[in-house]
Tab-separated table of C-alpha atoms and ligand atoms in Angstrom:
chain	number	residue	atom	x	y	z
A	1011	MET	CA	194.982	-70.667	58.339
A	1012	LEU	CA	196.117	-71.663	55.064
A	1013	ASP	CA	199.408	-73.321	54.866
A	1014	PHE	CA	200.245	-75.730	51.686
A	1015	ALA	CA	202.565	-76.696	49.195
A	1016	PHE	CA	200.985	-77.464	45.632
A	1017	TYR	CA	202.613	-79.383	42.814
A	1018	ASN	CA	201.305	-80.603	39.679
A	1019	PRO	CA	203.457	-81.181	36.692
A	1020	THR	CA	201.130	-82.722	34.179
A	1021	ARG	CA	200.402	-80.628	31.185
A	1022	ILE	CA	196.775	-80.775	29.855
A	1023	PHE	CA	195.681	-80.385	26.295
A	1024	LEU	CA	192.246	-80.222	25.979
A	1025	GLY	CA	190.202	-79.922	22.824
A	1026	ARG	CA	189.040	-81.019	19.527
A	1027	GLY	CA	191.662	-83.189	17.369
A	1028	LYS	CA	194.380	-82.613	20.309
A	1029	ILE	CA	195.439	-86.471	19.658
A	1030	ALA	CA	197.777	-85.460	16.937
A	1031	LEU	CA	199.706	-83.553	19.418
A	1032	LEU	CA	201.290	-86.700	20.505
A	1033	GLY	CA	203.485	-86.589	17.448
A	1034	GLN	CA	205.215	-83.546	18.494
A	1035	LYS	CA	205.021	-83.826	22.526
A	1036	ILE	CA	206.540	-87.717	22.407
A	1037	PRO	CA	210.164	-87.581	21.787
A	1038	ALA	CA	210.920	-88.704	17.970
A	1039	ASP	CA	213.014	-91.338	18.964
A	1040	ALA	CA	210.971	-93.070	21.778
A	1041	ARG	CA	210.172	-96.729	21.890
A	1042	VAL	CA	206.404	-96.289	22.754
A	1043	LEU	CA	204.122	-99.054	24.330
A	1044	VAL	CA	200.500	-98.215	23.919
A	1045	LEU	CA	198.485	-99.510	26.694
A	1046	TYR	CA	194.537	-100.108	26.480
A	1047	GLY	CA	191.404	-101.697	27.681
A	1048	GLY	CA	188.969	-104.067	26.381
A	1049	GLY	CA	188.522	-102.702	22.702
A	1050	SER	CA	186.350	-99.429	23.088
A	1051	ALA	CA	189.396	-97.555	21.952
A	1052	GLU	CA	189.851	-99.688	19.014
A	1053	ARG	CA	185.857	-99.486	17.963
A	1054	ASN	CA	185.563	-95.545	18.164
A	1055	GLY	CA	188.575	-95.063	16.270
A	1056	VAL	CA	190.669	-93.433	19.196
A	1057	LEU	CA	193.476	-95.999	18.701
A	1058	ASP	CA	193.775	-94.968	14.927
A	1059	GLU	CA	194.238	-91.705	15.713
A	1060	VAL	CA	196.888	-92.273	18.170
A	1061	ARG	CA	198.528	-94.936	15.764
A	1062	ALA	CA	198.423	-91.873	13.105
A	1063	ALA	CA	199.871	-89.186	15.147
A	1064	LEU	CA	202.799	-91.620	16.465
A	1065	GLY	CA	203.697	-91.906	12.929
A	1066	GLU	CA	207.373	-93.427	12.244
A	1067	ARG	CA	207.992	-94.319	15.860
A	1068	ARG	CA	208.633	-97.887	17.053
A	1069	VAL	CA	205.455	-98.534	18.768
A	1070	GLY	CA	204.086	-101.720	20.466
A	1071	GLU	CA	200.493	-102.366	22.049
A	1072	PHE	CA	199.163	-103.984	24.893
A	1073	GLY	CA	195.418	-104.600	25.209
A	1074	GLY	CA	193.034	-106.138	27.682
A	1075	ILE	CA	193.665	-104.162	30.863
A	1076	GLU	CA	190.572	-104.513	32.855
A	1077	PRO	CA	188.331	-102.118	34.459
A	1078	ASN	CA	189.603	-101.902	38.079
A	1079	PRO	CA	192.937	-102.935	36.560
A	1080	VAL	CA	194.157	-106.421	37.812
A	1081	TYR	CA	197.857	-106.801	39.315
A	1082	GLU	CA	198.501	-110.214	37.076
A	1083	THR	CA	197.693	-108.518	33.814
A	1084	LEU	CA	199.940	-105.662	34.583
A	1085	LEU	CA	202.891	-108.031	35.211
A	1086	GLN	CA	202.276	-109.160	31.683
A	1087	ALA	CA	202.266	-105.737	30.345
A	1088	VAL	CA	205.530	-105.229	32.175
A	1089	GLU	CA	207.145	-108.261	30.305
A	1090	ARG	CA	205.889	-106.621	27.124
A	1091	VAL	CA	207.907	-103.350	28.162
A	1092	ARG	CA	210.938	-105.488	28.444
A	1093	GLU	CA	210.297	-107.382	25.181
A	1094	HIS	CA	209.801	-104.052	23.350
A	1095	GLY	CA	212.426	-102.358	24.928
A	1096	ALA	CA	209.984	-99.356	25.445
A	1097	ASP	CA	210.959	-96.200	27.141
A	1098	PHE	CA	207.830	-94.497	26.976
A	1099	LEU	CA	204.286	-95.488	27.847
A	1100	LEU	CA	201.106	-94.306	26.552
A	1101	ALA	CA	197.839	-95.172	28.300
A	1102	VAL	CA	194.658	-94.834	26.215
A	1103	GLY	CA	191.725	-95.044	27.988
A	1104	GLY	CA	189.726	-94.307	31.427
A	1105	GLY	CA	190.910	-94.368	34.720
A	1106	SER	CA	191.608	-98.162	35.012
A	1107	ILE	CA	194.340	-98.037	31.970
A	1108	ILE	CA	195.869	-94.741	33.577
A	1109	ASP	CA	196.151	-96.470	36.901
A	1110	GLY	CA	197.490	-99.603	35.290
A	1111	CYS	CA	199.912	-97.661	33.205
A	1112	LYS	CA	201.175	-95.946	36.550
A	1113	PHE	CA	201.800	-99.472	38.013
A	1114	VAL	CA	203.468	-100.784	34.972
A	1115	ALA	CA	205.707	-97.449	34.378
A	1116	VAL	CA	206.919	-97.950	38.077
A	1117	ALA	CA	207.208	-102.006	37.742
A	1118	ALA	CA	209.260	-101.910	34.610
A	1119	ARG	CA	212.056	-99.924	36.836
A	1120	TYR	CA	211.421	-101.832	40.092
A	1121	ALA	CA	214.048	-104.038	41.493
A	1122	GLY	CA	212.158	-105.676	44.245
A	1123	ASP	CA	208.910	-107.685	44.388
A	1124	PRO	CA	206.560	-105.378	42.410
A	1125	TRP	CA	203.802	-106.168	45.168
A	1126	GLU	CA	205.875	-103.850	47.275
A	1127	ILE	CA	204.697	-101.164	45.042
A	1128	LEU	CA	201.069	-101.378	46.259
A	1129	SER	CA	201.677	-103.167	49.870
A	1130	GLY	CA	204.045	-100.227	50.606
A	1131	ARG	CA	201.428	-97.493	49.343
A	1132	GLY	CA	203.973	-96.155	46.977
A	1133	GLN	CA	206.521	-95.285	49.687
A	1134	THR	CA	209.373	-97.565	48.132
A	1135	ILE	CA	209.122	-96.009	44.464
A	1136	ARG	CA	212.239	-94.550	43.462
A	1137	SER	CA	211.843	-94.280	39.703
A	1138	ALA	CA	209.224	-94.869	37.031
A	1139	LEU	CA	209.033	-94.640	32.958
A	1140	PRO	CA	207.669	-91.729	31.639
A	1141	PHE	CA	204.251	-91.807	30.026
A	1142	ALA	CA	201.281	-89.709	28.988
A	1143	THR	CA	197.645	-90.488	28.838
A	1144	VAL	CA	194.849	-89.962	26.335
A	1145	LEU	CA	191.618	-89.803	28.178
A	1146	THR	CA	188.290	-91.259	27.150
A	1147	LEU	CA	186.537	-91.316	30.171
A	1148	PRO	CA	186.125	-88.256	32.603
A	1149	ALA	CA	185.949	-89.647	36.416
A	1150	THR	CA	189.010	-90.395	38.283
A	1151	GLY	CA	191.161	-87.334	37.735
A	1152	SER	CA	194.036	-90.023	37.213
A	1153	GLU	CA	194.890	-88.215	34.287
A	1154	MET	CA	196.240	-85.343	36.389
A	1155	ASN	CA	197.360	-86.973	39.537
A	1156	SER	CA	199.687	-89.363	41.077
A	1157	GLY	CA	197.670	-91.753	42.545
A	1158	ALA	CA	196.398	-95.390	41.053
A	1159	VAL	CA	194.490	-98.142	42.280
A	1160	VAL	CA	195.217	-101.742	41.487
A	1161	THR	CA	193.357	-105.195	42.223
A	1162	ARG	CA	195.145	-108.278	43.362
A	1163	ARG	CA	192.390	-110.613	42.591
A	1164	SER	CA	194.150	-113.584	44.241
A	1165	MET	CA	194.038	-111.801	47.363
A	1166	GLN	CA	190.854	-109.778	46.596
A	1167	ALA	CA	192.741	-106.814	47.714
A	1168	LYS	CA	192.017	-103.451	45.812
A	1169	LEU	CA	194.927	-101.356	46.894
A	1170	SER	CA	195.944	-97.757	46.020
A	1171	PHE	CA	199.580	-96.170	45.916
A	1172	LYS	CA	200.662	-92.362	45.630
A	1173	SER	CA	204.012	-91.343	44.319
A	1174	GLU	CA	205.372	-88.073	42.714
A	1175	TRP	CA	206.735	-90.420	40.165
A	1176	VAL	CA	203.739	-91.072	38.477
A	1177	PHE	CA	202.300	-88.042	37.496
A	1178	PRO	CA	201.723	-88.172	33.902
A	1179	GLN	CA	204.059	-85.839	31.732
A	1180	PHE	CA	200.892	-84.726	29.799
A	1181	SER	CA	197.343	-85.827	29.396
A	1182	ILE	CA	195.185	-85.288	26.156
A	1183	LEU	CA	191.473	-84.737	26.778
A	1184	ASP	CA	189.472	-84.593	23.466
A	1185	PRO	CA	185.665	-84.360	24.789
A	1186	GLU	CA	184.409	-85.856	21.383
A	1187	LYS	CA	185.995	-89.241	22.283
A	1188	THR	CA	183.778	-89.142	25.278
A	1189	PHE	CA	180.697	-89.483	22.940
A	1190	SER	CA	180.922	-93.147	22.660
A	1191	LEU	CA	180.630	-93.995	26.329
A	1192	PRO	CA	177.618	-95.869	27.495
A	1193	PRO	CA	175.096	-93.780	29.807
A	1194	ARG	CA	176.194	-96.048	32.596
A	1195	GLN	CA	179.925	-95.085	32.350
A	1196	VAL	CA	179.095	-91.275	31.869
A	1197	ALA	CA	176.682	-91.516	34.978
A	1198	ASN	CA	179.505	-93.274	36.806
A	1199	GLY	CA	182.025	-90.497	35.910
A	1200	ILE	CA	179.525	-87.823	37.246
A	1201	VAL	CA	179.020	-89.239	40.672
A	1202	ASP	CA	182.760	-90.377	40.958
A	1203	THR	CA	183.880	-86.631	40.423
A	1204	PHE	CA	181.097	-85.437	42.610
A	1205	VAL	CA	182.216	-87.317	45.373
A	1206	HIS	CA	185.871	-86.686	44.809
A	1207	VAL	CA	184.730	-83.275	45.700
A	1208	LEU	CA	182.811	-83.973	48.351
A	1209	GLU	CA	185.640	-85.985	50.233
A	1210	GLN	CA	187.715	-82.927	50.107
A	1211	TYR	CA	184.962	-80.407	50.923
A	1212	LEU	CA	182.588	-81.807	53.454
A	1213	THR	CA	184.804	-82.044	56.349
A	1214	TYR	CA	184.962	-79.372	58.688
A	1215	PRO	CA	185.726	-75.316	58.164
A	1216	VAL	CA	188.964	-74.289	58.406
A	1217	GLY	CA	188.378	-70.831	56.758
A	1218	ALA	CA	189.611	-71.909	53.206
A	1219	THR	CA	187.148	-69.606	51.374
A	1220	VAL	CA	188.689	-70.268	47.932
A	1221	GLN	CA	188.909	-74.020	48.407
A	1222	ASP	CA	185.071	-73.728	49.465
A	1223	ARG	CA	184.305	-71.761	46.429
A	1224	LEU	CA	186.241	-73.858	44.021
A	1225	ALA	CA	184.653	-77.055	45.151
A	1226	GLU	CA	181.181	-75.490	45.047
A	1227	ALA	CA	181.848	-74.565	41.495
A	1228	LEU	CA	182.700	-77.873	40.528
A	1229	LEU	CA	179.564	-79.399	42.441
A	1230	LEU	CA	177.150	-77.011	40.816
A	1231	THR	CA	178.658	-77.785	37.409
A	1232	LEU	CA	178.100	-81.324	37.752
A	1233	VAL	CA	174.496	-80.853	39.100
A	1234	GLU	CA	173.940	-78.747	36.107
A	1235	ALA	CA	175.673	-80.753	33.393
A	1236	GLY	CA	175.057	-84.221	34.605
A	1237	PRO	CA	171.741	-84.771	33.450
A	1238	ARG	CA	172.245	-82.950	30.155
A	1239	ALA	CA	175.467	-85.312	29.546
A	1240	LEU	CA	172.943	-88.293	29.612
A	1241	ALA	CA	170.326	-86.318	27.618
A	1242	GLU	CA	172.219	-84.948	24.929
A	1243	PRO	CA	175.347	-87.321	24.348
A	1244	ALA	CA	176.827	-85.355	21.556
A	1245	ASP	CA	176.931	-82.108	23.289
A	1246	TYR	CA	180.807	-80.942	23.001
A	1247	ASP	CA	180.466	-78.314	25.608
A	1248	VAL	CA	178.745	-80.361	28.374
A	1249	ARG	CA	181.354	-83.038	27.818
A	1250	ALA	CA	184.456	-80.443	27.860
A	1251	ASN	CA	183.030	-79.324	31.001
A	1252	LEU	CA	182.783	-82.496	32.630
A	1253	MET	CA	186.290	-83.710	31.699
A	1254	TRP	CA	187.773	-80.487	33.353
A	1255	CYS	CA	185.698	-80.868	36.172
A	1256	ALA	CA	186.896	-84.465	36.704
A	1257	SER	CA	190.437	-83.200	36.482
A	1258	LEU	CA	190.231	-80.297	38.713
A	1259	ALA	CA	188.310	-82.426	41.409
A	1260	LEU	CA	191.508	-84.675	42.091
A	1261	ASN	CA	194.718	-82.938	40.828
A	1262	GLY	CA	195.678	-81.830	44.352
A	1263	LEU	CA	194.136	-78.453	44.120
A	1264	LEU	CA	190.826	-78.855	46.118
A	1265	ALA	CA	193.021	-80.724	48.644
A	1266	CYS	CA	195.475	-77.644	49.364
A	1267	GLY	CA	195.242	-76.664	53.018
A	1268	VAL	CA	192.076	-78.397	53.900
A	1269	PRO	CA	191.172	-81.721	55.735
A	1270	ARG	CA	190.367	-84.795	53.705
A	1271	ASP	CA	188.052	-87.515	54.160
A	1272	TRP	CA	188.228	-90.574	51.830
A	1273	ALA	CA	186.483	-92.991	54.074
A	1274	THR	CA	183.551	-93.369	51.340
A	1275	HIS	CA	186.357	-94.349	48.979
A	1276	MET	CA	187.836	-96.809	51.295
A	1277	LEU	CA	184.647	-98.727	52.097
A	1278	GLY	CA	183.956	-98.699	48.604
A	1279	HIS	CA	187.012	-100.153	47.291
A	1280	GLU	CA	186.017	-103.095	49.637
A	1281	LEU	CA	182.465	-103.336	47.840
A	1282	THR	CA	184.295	-103.552	44.742
A	1283	ALA	CA	186.997	-106.058	45.677
A	1284	LEU	CA	184.295	-108.480	47.304
A	1285	HIS	CA	181.394	-107.877	45.044
A	1286	GLY	CA	182.899	-106.556	41.457
A	1287	ILE	CA	180.424	-103.250	41.822
A	1288	ASP	CA	181.579	-100.439	39.797
A	1289	HIS	CA	183.829	-98.027	41.716
A	1290	ALA	CA	181.116	-95.034	41.385
A	1291	ARG	CA	178.316	-97.222	42.071
A	1292	THR	CA	179.997	-98.231	45.446
A	1293	LEU	CA	180.300	-94.518	46.416
A	1294	ALA	CA	176.694	-93.721	45.694
A	1295	VAL	CA	175.713	-96.454	48.214
A	1296	VAL	CA	178.234	-95.568	51.001
A	1297	LEU	CA	178.402	-91.891	50.754
A	1298	PRO	CA	174.568	-90.965	51.922
A	1299	ALA	CA	174.932	-93.486	54.611
A	1300	MET	CA	178.302	-92.225	55.566
A	1301	LEU	CA	176.962	-88.512	55.856
A	1302	ARG	CA	173.766	-89.852	57.793
A	1303	VAL	CA	175.967	-91.552	60.499
A	1304	ARG	CA	178.828	-88.883	60.950
A	1305	ARG	CA	176.552	-85.939	60.686
A	1306	GLU	CA	177.592	-84.270	64.034
A	1307	GLU	CA	181.117	-84.567	62.990
A	1308	LYS	CA	180.412	-82.804	59.599
A	1309	ARG	CA	177.410	-80.541	60.903
A	1310	ALA	CA	178.684	-76.957	59.640
A	1311	LYS	CA	179.651	-78.311	56.286
A	1312	LEU	CA	176.641	-80.322	55.711
A	1313	LEU	CA	174.775	-77.112	56.191
A	1314	GLN	CA	176.743	-75.016	54.119
A	1315	TYR	CA	176.782	-77.561	51.395
A	1316	GLY	CA	172.795	-77.845	51.512
A	1317	ALA	CA	172.262	-74.375	51.214
A	1318	ARG	CA	174.995	-73.424	48.547
A	1319	ILE	CA	174.309	-76.588	46.379
A	1320	TRP	CA	171.017	-77.538	47.025
A	1321	GLY	CA	169.116	-74.347	48.605
A	1322	CYS	CA	168.347	-75.853	51.695
A	1323	THR	CA	167.670	-72.880	53.817
A	1324	GLU	CA	164.074	-73.721	55.318
A	1325	GLY	CA	163.451	-75.186	58.750
A	1326	ASP	CA	165.846	-76.218	61.579
A	1327	GLU	CA	169.457	-77.404	61.290
A	1328	ASP	CA	168.666	-80.888	61.384
A	1329	ARG	CA	165.876	-80.684	58.531
A	1330	ARG	CA	168.140	-79.045	56.424
A	1331	ILE	CA	170.925	-81.352	56.673
A	1332	GLU	CA	168.705	-84.151	56.190
A	1333	GLU	CA	167.209	-82.742	53.018
A	1334	ALA	CA	170.858	-81.836	51.806
A	1335	ILE	CA	171.709	-85.784	51.974
A	1336	ALA	CA	168.113	-86.700	50.369
A	1337	ARG	CA	169.011	-84.154	47.605
A	1338	THR	CA	172.294	-85.848	47.028
A	1339	GLU	CA	170.573	-89.233	46.956
A	1340	ALA	CA	168.245	-87.968	44.540
A	1341	PHE	CA	170.989	-86.617	42.027
A	1342	PHE	CA	172.584	-90.242	42.235
A	1343	THR	CA	169.342	-91.974	41.498
A	1344	ALA	CA	168.323	-89.515	38.760
A	1345	LEU	CA	171.525	-90.544	36.970
A	1346	GLY	CA	170.824	-94.266	37.334
A	1347	LEU	CA	172.822	-95.165	40.283
A	1348	PRO	CA	171.056	-96.846	43.284
A	1349	THR	CA	172.044	-95.636	46.845
A	1350	ARG	CA	171.335	-98.857	48.770
A	1351	LEU	CA	173.376	-102.146	49.106
A	1352	GLY	CA	169.995	-104.356	48.370
A	1353	ALA	CA	170.045	-103.229	44.719
A	1354	TYR	CA	173.023	-105.072	44.486
A	1355	ARG	CA	171.754	-108.332	46.617
A	1356	ILE	CA	173.996	-107.368	49.516
A	1357	GLY	CA	172.453	-107.844	53.022
A	1358	ALA	CA	173.332	-107.980	56.890
A	1359	GLU	CA	175.021	-111.313	56.386
A	1360	HIS	CA	177.728	-109.880	54.064
A	1361	ILE	CA	178.845	-107.082	56.514
A	1362	ASP	CA	181.255	-108.973	58.716
A	1363	ALA	CA	183.611	-110.026	55.692
A	1364	LEU	CA	183.532	-106.316	54.635
A	1365	ILE	CA	184.736	-105.332	58.102
A	1366	GLY	CA	187.052	-108.386	57.872
A	1367	GLN	CA	188.787	-106.691	54.796
A	1368	LEU	CA	188.936	-103.077	56.115
A	1369	THR	CA	190.781	-104.367	59.109
A	1370	ALA	CA	193.281	-106.516	57.090
A	1371	HIS	CA	193.804	-103.415	55.111
A	1372	GLU	CA	194.397	-101.294	58.117
A	1373	MET	CA	191.390	-99.150	57.346
A	1374	VAL	CA	190.727	-98.719	61.044
A	1375	ALA	CA	190.783	-95.235	61.705
A	1376	LEU	CA	189.347	-93.478	58.517
A	1377	GLY	CA	188.021	-89.810	58.091
A	1378	GLU	CA	189.040	-86.332	58.555
A	1379	HIS	CA	189.019	-86.894	62.371
A	1380	GLY	CA	190.041	-90.778	62.227
A	1381	THR	CA	186.705	-91.885	63.753
A	1382	VAL	CA	185.580	-94.154	61.330
A	1383	THR	CA	186.917	-97.512	63.312
A	1384	PRO	CA	185.439	-100.648	62.083
A	1385	GLU	CA	182.409	-100.293	64.175
A	1386	MET	CA	181.655	-97.020	62.638
A	1387	SER	CA	181.835	-98.599	59.173
A	1388	ARG	CA	179.494	-101.202	60.304
A	1389	GLN	CA	177.060	-98.693	61.232
A	1390	VAL	CA	177.664	-96.960	57.672
A	1391	PHE	CA	177.080	-100.501	56.083
A	1392	LEU	CA	174.116	-101.159	58.279
A	1393	SER	CA	172.394	-97.763	57.371
A	1394	ALA	CA	173.067	-98.400	53.556
A	1395	LEU	CA	170.957	-101.684	53.555
B	172	NZQ	O1	187.903	-101.078	28.397
B	172	NZQ	P1	187.168	-100.683	27.460
B	172	NZQ	O2	186.889	-101.591	26.491
B	172	NZQ	O3	188.272	-99.475	27.063
B	172	NZQ	O4	185.984	-99.959	28.313
B	172	NZQ	C1	185.946	-99.304	29.185
B	172	NZQ	C2	185.720	-99.889	30.525
B	172	NZQ	O5	184.893	-100.995	30.128
B	172	NZQ	C3	184.711	-98.070	28.785
B	172	NZQ	N1	184.994	-96.874	28.246
B	172	NZQ	C4	186.093	-96.056	28.318
B	172	NZQ	N2	186.306	-95.041	27.722
B	172	NZQ	C5	185.208	-95.201	27.137
B	172	NZQ	C6	184.604	-96.453	27.015
B	172	NZQ	N3	183.535	-97.012	26.492
B	172	NZQ	C7	183.377	-96.243	25.156
B	172	NZQ	N4	183.641	-95.281	24.875
B	172	NZQ	C8	184.872	-94.680	25.737
B	172	NZQ	N5	185.130	-93.531	25.274
B	172	NZQ	O6	184.561	-97.643	30.210
B	172	NZQ	C9	184.501	-98.812	31.094
B	172	NZQ	C10	185.040	-98.411	32.556
B	172	NZQ	O7	186.216	-98.202	32.376
B	172	NZQ	P2	187.330	-97.661	33.727
B	172	NZQ	O8	188.518	-97.019	33.131
B	172	NZQ	O9	187.371	-98.808	34.539
B	172	NZQ	O10	186.579	-96.417	34.559
B	172	NZQ	P3	186.992	-95.399	35.314
B	172	NZQ	O11	187.423	-94.203	34.488
B	172	NZQ	O12	185.582	-95.001	36.227
B	172	NZQ	O13	188.169	-95.958	36.016
B	172	NZQ	C11	187.714	-96.572	37.402
B	172	NZQ	C12	189.060	-97.187	38.239
B	172	NZQ	O14	189.719	-95.989	38.526
B	172	NZQ	C13	190.014	-95.961	40.101
B	172	NZQ	C14	188.662	-96.796	40.554
B	172	NZQ	O15	188.820	-97.371	41.699
B	172	NZQ	C15	188.675	-97.940	39.234
B	172	NZQ	O16	189.495	-99.010	39.601
B	172	NZQ	N6	190.262	-95.037	40.687
B	172	NZQ	C16	191.384	-94.298	40.462
B	172	NZQ	C17	191.655	-92.752	40.946
B	172	NZQ	C18	193.085	-92.362	40.605
B	172	NZQ	N7	193.815	-92.834	40.104
B	172	NZQ	O17	193.287	-91.159	41.287
B	172	NZQ	C19	190.683	-91.969	41.879
B	172	NZQ	C20	189.114	-92.993	41.926
B	172	NZQ	O18	188.634	-92.532	43.180
B	172	NZQ	C21	189.150	-94.214	41.678
B	172	NZQ	O19	189.408	-94.952	42.933
B	173	ZN	ZN1	186.800	-92.138	43.069
């Protein structure tokens, strides 16, 4: 029985030339701090467009936020907010910059130890600076959601938080700004989006027909548009659809009234924290192994997924399920993402440390049924070797 509340206050402006809207949408008297990453936004001209659109406003800038944004760097950004007297933040970049901006928006107004923002998973947040985003990499959905993931290097901890205070006020999605992405980041974004959908779809049936069909629409779009985005990097329509797909995959819409898994993501975060593997690449490794280990728990949805996305309708159930998982792996591999830990020189001897991290972070009863114990996570890593 469907039963849910859906709330998403973020406005989206998608299209060519939409960065110019910043001039209208940000208050004319705002003191803006622009946050960006390692320089891609400077090189491809996005920052110049942003500066022009902000016009006469008092604008400061803070660059150098890393992929998998680092807590220590973000605290420096908070200092910069205070120096500049900023009352509005603008994130220009991918998920890492947007997530970093969310943390800075909260930390700038936080009275206690900012570590509590992460250790308390967002529960202690009572306020945040307003902010908007200019998205340059479709992947995380951060431009339209209220979550963020931050890494504290000194603790090798990659932790997420969620709060209604960190929905962006609005996000600008100009598909042309993704043309400069290296193929690796395009492929990462497609796989991240695909797995976001599966974390909310590939669980067990609850009669949520609309939710299922929405999820399947996004998956089919990714299967079709993914390879094209790599083959034709300047195709506007392909990039526009991927951008919208990524936002819809994780803006709360698919989650309405359905069970959610997220175990693949939690195991993946530990791979990033200990081994520095790109977020999406961790998912490409963990997901197929997770599905194989938990095939009984997910049997009905695996059959539905196989039939509707990959046309797996021949043979007995077990064969169809294996085919659905193998097709998923082949999709990731064709995009250039390996599906085995061996590709990253991770062997059985590294698994204890990963399990230790999961336990330390209280990730001991994951998945839609809470069945993913440390022992089951071990099986998943072992079957991904
Ligand atoms: O730093 P710059 O120079 O800007 O380069 C970036 C970075 O090296 C580059 N890039 C971005 N846009 C570009 C571009 N290069 C050329 N042209 C452009 N238009 O791409 C590289 C990766 O950027 P990053 O922001 O790290 O990637 P992504 O968007 O995949 O974000 C990954 C982070 O988001 C978190 C991940 O854990 C990871 O930390 N996630 C956030 C979520 C959320 N907030 O809801 C959910 C996700 O599951 C995920 O966990
Ligand atoms: Zn993700």
